[in-house]
CSV table of C-alpha atoms in Angstrom, one decimal:
chain,number,residue,atom,x,y,z
A,1,UNK,CA,7.6,-29.2,-66.9
A,2,UNK,CA,6.6,-32.9,-67.3
A,3,UNK,CA,2.9,-33.8,-67.3
A,4,UNK,CA,3.0,-35.8,-64.0
A,5,UNK,CA,4.7,-32.8,-62.3
A,6,UNK,CA,2.2,-30.4,-63.6
A,7,UNK,CA,-0.6,-32.6,-62.4
A,8,UNK,CA,0.9,-32.8,-58.9
A,9,UNK,CA,1.3,-29.1,-58.7
A,10,UNK,CA,-2.3,-28.5,-59.8
A,11,UNK,CA,-3.5,-30.9,-57.2
A,12,UNK,CA,-1.5,-29.1,-54.5
A,13,UNK,CA,-2.8,-25.7,-55.5
A,14,UNK,CA,-6.4,-27.0,-55.5
A,15,UNK,CA,-5.9,-28.4,-52.0
A,16,UNK,CA,-4.4,-25.1,-50.8
A,17,UNK,CA,-7.4,-23.2,-52.2
A,18,UNK,CA,-9.7,-25.5,-50.3
A,19,UNK,CA,-7.8,-24.9,-47.0
A,20,UNK,CA,-8.1,-21.1,-47.6
A,21,UNK,CA,-11.8,-21.4,-48.1
A,22,UNK,CA,-12.2,-23.3,-44.8
A,23,UNK,CA,-10.2,-20.7,-42.8
A,24,UNK,CA,-12.7,-18.5,-41.1
A,25,UNK,CA,-12.1,-14.8,-41.3
A,26,UNK,CA,-11.5,-13.1,-37.9
A,27,UNK,CA,-14.7,-12.3,-36.1
A,28,UNK,CA,-15.4,-8.7,-35.3
A,29,UNK,CA,-15.4,-7.8,-31.6
A,30,UNK,CA,-19.0,-7.8,-30.5
A,31,UNK,CA,-20.0,-4.3,-29.2
A,32,UNK,CA,-22.7,-3.5,-26.8
A,33,UNK,CA,-24.7,-0.4,-25.8
A,34,UNK,CA,-24.8,1.6,-22.6
A,35,UNK,CA,-28.3,1.1,-21.1
A,36,UNK,CA,-28.2,2.6,-17.7
A,37,UNK,CA,-26.0,4.7,-15.3
A,38,UNK,CA,-26.7,4.6,-11.5
A,39,UNK,CA,-24.2,6.7,-9.5
A,40,UNK,CA,-20.8,5.6,-10.8
A,41,UNK,CA,-21.9,2.3,-12.2
A,42,UNK,CA,-22.6,1.8,-15.9
A,43,UNK,CA,-24.7,-1.1,-17.2
A,44,UNK,CA,-24.0,-2.3,-20.7
A,45,UNK,CA,-25.9,-4.9,-22.8
A,46,UNK,CA,-25.1,-6.8,-26.0
A,47,UNK,CA,-21.4,-7.7,-25.3
A,48,UNK,CA,-19.5,-10.1,-23.2
A,49,UNK,CA,-16.2,-9.6,-21.2
A,50,UNK,CA,-14.7,-11.1,-18.1
A,51,UNK,CA,-14.4,-9.3,-14.8
A,52,UNK,CA,-11.4,-7.1,-14.8
A,53,UNK,CA,-11.5,-6.6,-18.6
A,54,UNK,CA,-11.1,-3.1,-20.2
A,55,UNK,CA,-13.9,-1.5,-22.2
A,56,UNK,CA,-14.1,1.6,-24.2
A,57,UNK,CA,-17.3,3.6,-24.2
A,58,UNK,CA,-17.8,5.9,-27.2
A,59,UNK,CA,-20.6,8.4,-27.7
A,60,UNK,CA,-21.9,9.6,-31.1
A,61,UNK,CA,-20.0,12.9,-30.7
A,62,UNK,CA,-16.7,11.1,-30.2
A,63,UNK,CA,-16.5,11.3,-26.4
A,64,UNK,CA,-14.5,8.3,-25.1
A,65,UNK,CA,-14.3,6.9,-21.6
A,66,UNK,CA,-12.4,3.8,-20.5
A,67,UNK,CA,-14.0,1.5,-17.9
A,68,UNK,CA,-13.4,-1.8,-16.2
A,69,UNK,CA,-15.8,-4.7,-15.9
A,70,UNK,CA,-16.6,-5.0,-12.1
A,71,UNK,CA,-19.5,-7.4,-12.3
A,72,UNK,CA,-22.3,-8.9,-14.5
A,73,UNK,CA,-26.0,-9.8,-14.3
A,74,UNK,CA,-28.3,-11.9,-16.5
A,75,UNK,CA,-27.7,-10.0,-19.7
A,76,UNK,CA,-25.6,-7.1,-18.5
A,77,UNK,CA,-22.1,-6.0,-17.7
A,78,UNK,CA,-21.5,-3.6,-14.8
A,79,UNK,CA,-18.7,-1.2,-15.6
A,80,UNK,CA,-16.8,1.3,-13.4
A,81,UNK,CA,-15.2,4.2,-15.3
A,82,UNK,CA,-11.5,5.2,-14.8
A,83,UNK,CA,-12.2,8.9,-15.4
A,84,UNK,CA,-15.0,11.4,-15.6
A,85,UNK,CA,-18.5,10.5,-16.8
A,86,UNK,CA,-19.4,13.8,-18.3
A,87,UNK,CA,-20.5,13.6,-21.9
A,88,UNK,CA,-21.8,10.0,-21.7
A,89,UNK,CA,-25.2,9.4,-23.4
A,90,UNK,CA,-27.7,6.5,-23.4
A,91,UNK,CA,-27.0,3.9,-26.1
A,92,UNK,CA,-23.3,4.8,-26.3
A,93,UNK,CA,-21.2,2.1,-27.9
A,94,UNK,CA,-19.3,-0.2,-25.5
A,95,UNK,CA,-16.3,-2.1,-27.0
A,96,UNK,CA,-14.4,-4.7,-25.0
A,97,UNK,CA,-10.6,-4.1,-25.4
A,98,UNK,CA,-7.8,-6.6,-25.5
A,99,UNK,CA,-5.2,-6.9,-22.8
A,100,UNK,CA,-5.2,-6.3,-19.1
A,101,UNK,CA,-4.3,-3.3,-16.9
A,102,UNK,CA,-0.6,-3.1,-16.5
A,103,UNK,CA,2.0,-0.9,-14.8
A,104,UNK,CA,5.0,0.5,-16.6
A,105,UNK,CA,8.1,-0.4,-14.6
A,106,UNK,CA,11.9,0.3,-14.9
A,107,UNK,CA,14.7,2.4,-13.5
A,108,UNK,CA,13.5,5.5,-15.3
A,109,UNK,CA,10.6,5.7,-12.8
A,110,UNK,CA,13.0,6.9,-10.0
A,111,UNK,CA,12.3,10.5,-9.2
A,112,UNK,CA,8.9,10.5,-11.0
A,113,UNK,CA,5.4,11.2,-9.8
A,114,UNK,CA,2.6,9.1,-11.4
A,115,UNK,CA,-1.2,9.1,-11.2
A,116,UNK,CA,-3.3,6.0,-10.6
A,117,UNK,CA,-3.2,4.9,-14.2
A,118,UNK,CA,0.6,5.2,-14.3
A,119,UNK,CA,0.8,8.4,-16.3
A,120,UNK,CA,3.4,11.0,-15.2
A,121,UNK,CA,2.0,14.2,-13.6
A,122,UNK,CA,5.2,15.9,-12.7
A,123,UNK,CA,5.7,17.6,-16.1
A,124,UNK,CA,9.1,15.9,-16.6
A,125,UNK,CA,8.2,14.3,-19.9
A,126,UNK,CA,7.0,10.8,-20.9
A,127,UNK,CA,8.2,7.7,-19.2
A,128,UNK,CA,11.2,5.9,-20.8
A,129,UNK,CA,10.2,2.4,-20.0
A,130,UNK,CA,9.9,-0.8,-22.0
A,131,UNK,CA,8.8,-3.2,-19.3
A,132,UNK,CA,5.3,-3.9,-17.9
A,133,UNK,CA,3.8,-5.8,-14.9
A,134,UNK,CA,0.2,-6.8,-14.3
A,135,UNK,CA,-1.5,-4.5,-11.8
A,136,UNK,CA,-2.9,-7.5,-10.0
A,137,UNK,CA,0.5,-9.1,-9.6
A,138,UNK,CA,1.2,-12.7,-9.3
A,139,UNK,CA,0.6,-15.0,-6.4
A,140,UNK,CA,3.7,-15.8,-4.4
A,141,UNK,CA,4.3,-19.3,-2.9
A,142,UNK,CA,4.7,-18.6,0.8
A,143,UNK,CA,7.3,-21.4,1.1
A,144,UNK,CA,9.5,-19.7,-1.5
A,145,UNK,CA,9.8,-16.5,0.5
A,146,UNK,CA,12.9,-15.8,2.5
A,147,UNK,CA,12.2,-15.6,6.3
A,148,UNK,CA,12.4,-12.2,8.0
A,149,UNK,CA,15.8,-12.3,9.8
A,150,UNK,CA,17.6,-9.0,9.1
A,151,UNK,CA,16.6,-5.8,11.0
A,152,UNK,CA,15.9,-2.6,9.0
A,153,UNK,CA,17.2,0.8,10.1
A,154,UNK,CA,14.3,3.2,9.8
A,155,UNK,CA,16.2,6.2,11.3
A,156,UNK,CA,13.4,6.6,13.9
A,157,UNK,CA,14.8,6.0,17.4
A,158,UNK,CA,11.6,4.7,19.0
A,159,UNK,CA,10.9,2.2,16.2
A,160,UNK,CA,14.6,1.1,15.9
A,161,UNK,CA,14.9,0.5,19.7
A,162,UNK,CA,11.4,-0.7,20.8
A,163,UNK,CA,9.6,-1.8,17.6
A,164,UNK,CA,12.4,-3.1,15.5
A,165,UNK,CA,11.3,-3.8,11.9
A,166,UNK,CA,12.8,-6.5,9.7
A,167,UNK,CA,13.4,-6.5,6.0
A,168,UNK,CA,10.3,-7.8,4.3
A,169,UNK,CA,8.0,-7.0,7.2
A,170,UNK,CA,4.6,-5.4,6.7
A,171,UNK,CA,3.6,-2.9,9.4
A,172,UNK,CA,0.5,-0.8,10.0
A,173,UNK,CA,0.6,2.8,11.1
A,174,UNK,CA,-2.6,3.4,12.9
A,175,UNK,CA,-3.6,7.0,13.5
A,176,UNK,CA,-6.4,9.5,13.5
A,177,UNK,CA,-6.3,12.7,11.6
A,178,UNK,CA,-3.7,15.3,12.6
A,179,UNK,CA,-1.4,13.3,14.8
A,180,UNK,CA,1.7,13.4,12.6
A,181,UNK,CA,1.5,10.2,10.5
A,182,UNK,CA,2.6,12.0,7.3
A,183,UNK,CA,5.6,13.5,9.1
A,184,UNK,CA,6.6,10.1,10.4
A,185,UNK,CA,6.2,8.6,7.0
A,186,UNK,CA,8.5,11.4,5.6
A,187,UNK,CA,11.1,10.6,8.2
A,188,UNK,CA,11.2,7.0,7.3
A,189,UNK,CA,11.3,7.8,3.6
A,190,UNK,CA,14.4,10.0,4.1
A,191,UNK,CA,16.2,7.9,6.7
A,192,UNK,CA,15.4,4.3,6.1
A,193,UNK,CA,18.2,2.2,4.7
A,194,UNK,CA,16.6,1.1,1.5
A,195,UNK,CA,17.7,1.0,-2.2
A,196,UNK,CA,14.3,2.3,-3.5
A,197,UNK,CA,11.3,3.9,-1.9
A,198,UNK,CA,7.8,3.6,-3.4
A,199,UNK,CA,5.2,6.0,-2.0
A,200,UNK,CA,1.5,5.5,-2.7
A,201,UNK,CA,-0.7,8.5,-1.8
A,202,UNK,CA,-4.2,7.0,-2.1
A,203,UNK,CA,-7.4,8.9,-1.4
A,204,UNK,CA,-5.7,11.8,0.5
A,205,UNK,CA,-6.3,15.5,-0.1
A,206,UNK,CA,-4.7,16.7,-3.3
A,207,UNK,CA,-3.0,19.6,-1.5
A,208,UNK,CA,-1.1,17.0,0.6
A,209,UNK,CA,0.5,15.4,-2.5
A,210,UNK,CA,2.6,18.5,-3.4
A,211,UNK,CA,3.4,19.2,0.3
A,212,UNK,CA,4.5,15.6,0.9
A,213,UNK,CA,6.8,15.7,-2.2
A,214,UNK,CA,8.4,19.1,-1.5
A,215,UNK,CA,8.3,19.5,2.2
A,216,UNK,CA,8.4,16.0,3.6
A,217,UNK,CA,10.1,13.9,1.0
A,218,UNK,CA,12.5,16.6,-0.4
A,219,UNK,CA,14.6,16.7,-3.5
A,220,UNK,CA,17.1,14.2,-2.2
A,221,UNK,CA,14.5,11.7,-1.1
A,222,UNK,CA,12.6,12.0,-4.4
A,223,UNK,CA,15.7,10.9,-6.4
A,224,UNK,CA,15.5,7.4,-5.1
A,225,UNK,CA,11.7,7.3,-4.9
A,226,UNK,CA,8.7,6.6,-7.1
A,227,UNK,CA,5.5,8.4,-6.0
A,228,UNK,CA,2.0,7.2,-7.1
A,229,UNK,CA,-0.7,9.7,-6.3
A,230,UNK,CA,-4.5,9.0,-6.6
A,231,UNK,CA,-6.1,11.7,-4.5
A,232,UNK,CA,-9.6,11.9,-3.1
A,233,UNK,CA,-11.1,13.4,-6.2
A,234,UNK,CA,-10.0,10.4,-8.3
A,235,UNK,CA,-12.6,7.8,-9.2
A,236,UNK,CA,-12.8,4.8,-6.9
A,237,UNK,CA,-11.3,2.6,-9.6
A,238,UNK,CA,-8.3,4.9,-9.9
A,239,UNK,CA,-7.7,4.8,-6.2
A,240,UNK,CA,-7.7,1.0,-6.3
A,241,UNK,CA,-5.4,1.1,-9.4
A,242,UNK,CA,-3.1,3.6,-7.6
A,243,UNK,CA,-2.5,1.2,-4.7
A,244,UNK,CA,-1.9,-1.7,-7.1
A,245,UNK,CA,0.3,0.5,-9.3
A,246,UNK,CA,2.6,1.3,-6.4
A,247,UNK,CA,2.7,-2.3,-5.3
A,248,UNK,CA,3.5,-3.5,-8.9
A,249,UNK,CA,6.4,-0.9,-9.1
A,250,UNK,CA,7.7,-2.2,-5.7
A,251,UNK,CA,7.5,-5.8,-6.9
A,252,UNK,CA,9.6,-4.9,-10.0
A,253,UNK,CA,12.4,-3.5,-8.0
A,254,UNK,CA,12.3,-6.4,-5.5
A,255,UNK,CA,12.6,-8.8,-8.5
A,256,UNK,CA,15.8,-6.9,-9.4
A,257,UNK,CA,17.2,-7.9,-6.0
A,258,UNK,CA,16.8,-4.5,-4.4
A,259,UNK,CA,15.7,-3.6,-0.9
A,260,UNK,CA,12.4,-1.7,-1.3
A,261,UNK,CA,10.5,0.4,1.2
A,262,UNK,CA,6.8,0.7,0.3
A,263,UNK,CA,4.8,3.4,2.0
A,264,UNK,CA,1.0,3.3,1.4
A,265,UNK,CA,-1.1,6.2,2.7
A,266,UNK,CA,-3.7,4.9,3.2
A,267,UNK,CA,-5.0,1.4,3.4
A,268,UNK,CA,-8.3,2.7,4.7
A,269,UNK,CA,-8.9,4.8,1.6
A,270,UNK,CA,-8.2,1.8,-0.6
A,271,UNK,CA,-10.8,-0.2,1.4
A,272,UNK,CA,-13.3,2.7,1.1
A,273,UNK,CA,-12.8,2.8,-2.7
A,274,UNK,CA,-13.6,-0.9,-2.9
A,275,UNK,CA,-16.6,-0.3,-0.7
A,276,UNK,CA,-17.9,2.4,-3.1
A,277,UNK,CA,-17.6,-0.1,-6.0
A,278,UNK,CA,-19.1,-3.0,-4.1
A,279,UNK,CA,-22.1,-1.1,-2.9
A,280,UNK,CA,-22.7,0.5,-6.3
A,281,UNK,CA,-23.1,-2.9,-8.0
A,282,UNK,CA,-25.5,-4.2,-5.4
A,283,UNK,CA,-23.1,-6.1,-3.0
A,284,UNK,CA,-24.8,-6.3,0.4
A,285,UNK,CA,-23.0,-4.4,3.3
A,286,UNK,CA,-22.1,-6.7,6.1
A,287,UNK,CA,-19.7,-5.2,8.7
A,288,UNK,CA,-20.5,-1.5,9.5
A,289,UNK,CA,-21.3,-0.8,5.9
A,290,UNK,CA,-18.4,-2.6,4.3
A,291,UNK,CA,-19.2,-5.4,1.8
A,292,UNK,CA,-17.3,-8.8,1.9
A,293,UNK,CA,-15.2,-7.9,-1.2
A,294,UNK,CA,-13.3,-5.3,0.9
A,295,UNK,CA,-12.0,-7.9,3.3
A,296,UNK,CA,-11.1,-10.2,0.4
A,297,UNK,CA,-9.1,-7.4,-1.4
A,298,UNK,CA,-7.1,-6.2,1.6
A,299,UNK,CA,-5.0,-9.4,2.1
A,300,UNK,CA,-4.5,-9.8,-1.7
A,301,UNK,CA,-2.9,-6.4,-1.7
A,302,UNK,CA,-0.9,-6.7,1.5
A,303,UNK,CA,0.4,-10.3,0.7
A,304,UNK,CA,2.2,-9.0,-2.4
A,305,UNK,CA,4.7,-7.2,-0.2
A,306,UNK,CA,7.3,-9.0,1.8
A,307,UNK,CA,10.5,-10.9,1.0
A,308,UNK,CA,11.3,-12.5,-2.3
A,309,UNK,CA,13.2,-15.8,-2.7
A,310,UNK,CA,16.3,-16.5,-0.5
A,311,UNK,CA,19.1,-14.2,-1.6
A,312,UNK,CA,16.8,-11.9,-3.5
A,313,UNK,CA,15.2,-8.5,-2.8
A,314,UNK,CA,12.5,-7.5,-0.3
A,315,UNK,CA,9.6,-5.1,0.1
A,316,UNK,CA,9.3,-3.7,3.6
A,317,UNK,CA,5.8,-2.1,3.7
A,318,UNK,CA,4.2,0.5,6.0
A,319,UNK,CA,0.4,0.9,5.5
A,320,UNK,CA,-1.3,3.8,7.2
A,321,UNK,CA,-4.7,2.9,8.7
A,322,UNK,CA,-7.0,5.8,9.6
A,323,UNK,CA,-8.7,5.2,13.0
A,324,UNK,CA,-12.0,7.1,12.4
A,325,UNK,CA,-12.7,9.1,15.5
A,326,UNK,CA,-9.6,7.5,17.0
A,327,UNK,CA,-11.5,4.2,17.2
A,328,UNK,CA,-9.0,1.4,17.1
A,329,UNK,CA,-11.8,-1.1,16.7
A,330,UNK,CA,-12.9,0.2,13.3
A,331,UNK,CA,-13.5,-2.8,10.9
A,332,UNK,CA,-10.6,-1.9,8.6
A,333,UNK,CA,-8.3,-1.4,11.6
A,334,UNK,CA,-9.3,-4.8,12.9
A,335,UNK,CA,-8.8,-6.5,9.6
A,336,UNK,CA,-5.4,-4.8,9.1
A,337,UNK,CA,-4.1,-5.9,12.5
A,338,UNK,CA,-5.0,-9.5,11.6
A,339,UNK,CA,-3.1,-9.5,8.3
A,340,UNK,CA,-0.1,-7.3,9.1
A,341,UNK,CA,3.1,-8.2,10.9
A,342,UNK,CA,2.7,-5.6,13.6
A,343,UNK,CA,1.4,-2.1,14.1
A,344,UNK,CA,2.6,1.3,15.3
A,345,UNK,CA,-0.2,3.3,17.0
A,346,UNK,CA,0.0,7.1,17.1
A,347,UNK,CA,-1.8,8.7,20.1
A,348,UNK,CA,-3.7,11.9,19.9
A,349,UNK,CA,-3.1,12.5,23.6
A,350,UNK,CA,0.7,12.5,23.0
A,351,UNK,CA,0.3,14.7,19.9
A,352,UNK,CA,-1.8,17.2,21.8
A,353,UNK,CA,1.0,17.3,24.5
A,354,UNK,CA,3.6,18.1,21.8
A,355,UNK,CA,5.2,14.7,22.0
A,356,UNK,CA,6.5,13.7,18.5
A,357,UNK,CA,6.6,11.2,17.0
A,358,UNK,CA,3.4,10.4,19.0
A,359,UNK,CA,4.0,6.7,19.2
A,360,UNK,CA,2.0,4.9,21.8
A,361,UNK,CA,4.6,2.3,22.8
A,362,UNK,CA,2.2,0.2,25.0
A,363,UNK,CA,-0.4,-0.2,22.1
A,364,UNK,CA,2.3,-0.9,19.4
A,365,UNK,CA,4.0,-4.2,18.6
A,366,UNK,CA,6.4,-5.6,16.0
A,367,UNK,CA,5.7,-9.3,15.7
A,368,UNK,CA,9.0,-10.0,13.9
A,369,UNK,CA,11.2,-8.3,16.5
A,370,UNK,CA,11.9,-11.4,18.7
A,371,UNK,CA,13.4,-13.1,15.6
A,372,UNK,CA,15.6,-10.3,14.4
A,373,UNK,CA,17.2,-8.8,17.5
A,374,UNK,CA,19.8,-10.3,19.9
A,375,UNK,CA,19.2,-11.2,23.5
A,376,UNK,CA,20.6,-7.9,24.9
A,377,UNK,CA,18.4,-5.7,22.7
A,378,UNK,CA,15.3,-7.8,23.5
A,379,UNK,CA,16.0,-7.5,27.2
A,380,UNK,CA,16.5,-3.7,27.0
A,381,UNK,CA,13.2,-3.2,25.1
A,382,UNK,CA,11.3,-5.4,27.6
A,383,UNK,CA,12.9,-3.5,30.5
A,384,UNK,CA,11.9,-0.1,29.0
A,385,UNK,CA,8.3,-1.2,28.5
A,386,UNK,CA,8.0,-2.6,32.0
A,387,UNK,CA,9.2,0.7,33.6
A,388,UNK,CA,7.0,2.7,31.2
A,389,UNK,CA,4.0,0.5,32.0
A,390,UNK,CA,4.5,0.9,35.8
A,391,UNK,CA,4.3,4.7,35.5
A,392,UNK,CA,1.2,4.5,33.2
A,393,UNK,CA,-0.6,2.2,35.7
A,394,UNK,CA,0.0,4.6,38.6
A,395,UNK,CA,0.0,7.9,36.8
A,396,UNK,CA,-3.4,9.1,38.3
A,397,UNK,CA,-2.0,8.6,41.8
A,398,UNK,CA,1.2,10.3,40.9
A,399,UNK,CA,-0.4,13.2,39.1
A,400,UNK,CA,-2.7,14.1,42.0
A,401,UNK,CA,0.0,13.7,44.6
A,402,UNK,CA,-1.6,10.7,46.3
A,403,UNK,CA,1.5,8.4,45.9
A,404,UNK,CA,4.0,8.5,48.7
A,405,UNK,CA,7.7,7.9,47.8
A,406,UNK,CA,9.0,4.7,49.2
A,407,UNK,CA,5.7,2.8,49.0
A,408,UNK,CA,6.7,0.8,45.9
A,409,UNK,CA,10.4,0.6,44.6
A,410,UNK,CA,9.1,-0.1,41.1
A,411,UNK,CA,7.0,3.1,41.1
A,412,UNK,CA,9.9,5.1,42.6
A,413,UNK,CA,12.1,3.9,39.8
A,414,UNK,CA,9.5,4.7,37.1
A,415,UNK,CA,9.1,8.3,38.5
A,416,UNK,CA,12.9,8.8,38.5
A,417,UNK,CA,13.5,7.4,35.0
A,418,UNK,CA,10.4,8.7,33.2
A,419,UNK,CA,11.9,12.0,31.9
A,420,UNK,CA,14.7,10.0,30.3
A,421,UNK,CA,12.2,7.6,28.7
A,422,UNK,CA,10.2,10.4,27.3
A,423,UNK,CA,13.4,12.0,25.9
A,424,UNK,CA,14.2,8.7,24.2
A,425,UNK,CA,10.8,8.5,22.6
A,426,UNK,CA,10.8,12.0,21.1
A,427,UNK,CA,12.9,12.9,18.0
A,428,UNK,CA,13.2,16.0,15.8
A,429,UNK,CA,11.9,15.3,12.3
A,430,UNK,CA,15.2,16.6,10.8
A,431,UNK,CA,17.4,14.2,12.8
A,432,UNK,CA,18.0,10.6,12.1
A,433,UNK,CA,19.1,8.0,14.6
A,434,UNK,CA,20.9,4.8,13.4
A,435,UNK,CA,19.9,1.4,14.6
A,436,UNK,CA,23.1,0.9,16.6
A,437,UNK,CA,22.9,4.4,18.2
A,438,UNK,CA,19.3,3.7,19.1
A,439,UNK,CA,20.2,0.6,21.0
A,440,UNK,CA,23.1,2.3,22.8
A,441,UNK,CA,20.8,5.2,23.7
A,442,UNK,CA,18.2,2.7,24.9
A,443,UNK,CA,20.7,1.2,27.3
A,444,UNK,CA,21.7,4.6,28.5
A,445,UNK,CA,18.3,5.7,29.6
A,446,UNK,CA,17.6,2.6,31.7
A,447,UNK,CA,18.8,2.3,35.3
A,448,UNK,CA,22.2,0.6,35.4
A,449,UNK,CA,22.3,0.4,31.6
A,450,UNK,CA,19.4,-2.0,31.6
A,451,UNK,CA,21.2,-4.5,33.7
């Protein structure tokens, strides 16, 4: 090697060593300590992490609990655990983790039952997935969505005929306890014309999860479904994650160009979980005990459903809303009516009379129906509701025998036709009615075929 070449090489090596000396070694992740626990809220000091970040809490005896950052104060982070708090001690180490909460997605999810964190609970082995989606989803430009133009066959005659739902529509199912909402959800799960069904059982009794899967969904329905269960005994954070998990799975299949039916039972339990979190970190209650964050989270969840781009897939969503004490003016019910594309109200009075499904036609509406049905269907539905409304307005007179036949031709017609109207509205849970058959039957029950 010549002397000039050796000199150049030596200078290059010297410069490289200088660069290596200037490269800073990776900084260790700063850890904090657990200072306080109030209710379900943990307060950590000595570390920094953004809201929504994952943290691992480790005690001296090796107990580990994962938590999410839900707020912060002057020198503190407020954490909400994803699991049990048993075993945590003061001054436990708090370590911020990399990454965000994600949902595993893929075709292998069909036929599986997951918990709120996405882990399988059906005993059928681990998930065979390689794809992931953020739990929070991604904002969708409203101008890029395809409009709702195609009707969806739900297999339920009253909904098909009088409350027609379109692909990509988001409907609320408003009901008190024990009026048949779970059975109605099961009917739509089995009979709706959809490629994939995603069911989110959020905050309900654990007993109902197995019953819904075995008795209502059935083996055949489960094969094209994904069930996410976060029952009432799950932590508030897991109930939130369960709803977002189900929505993320539905988004994945929609992005594959499939027609997805998303059933969420219930939106109220999702709101109550956020209320627990908000109140526990000191957020002031505003509307009947609900803090403002509840009403900010509801539209963010609901707006993730709907149509994708033109020519792509869709998510048609049904969200159950529990009317506490059958109060339809509950704050969550009010908020849901404002952000959804229609609502189906189930009546306790009808359920007590053995009328199933107990759909209160007068109180229910599908806002997309005028844009997705033809003129004949629209006129039949309006004619049905007019006759049904006339009887309802005069039922007290009719029931006590105070009405005299011949007094009002409209009331006479309503009395004559009412048995056929009630027969149209009722349906056995093991029987499906197609959209076309529902329209034909609707015309058949009206005087003169609805003419």
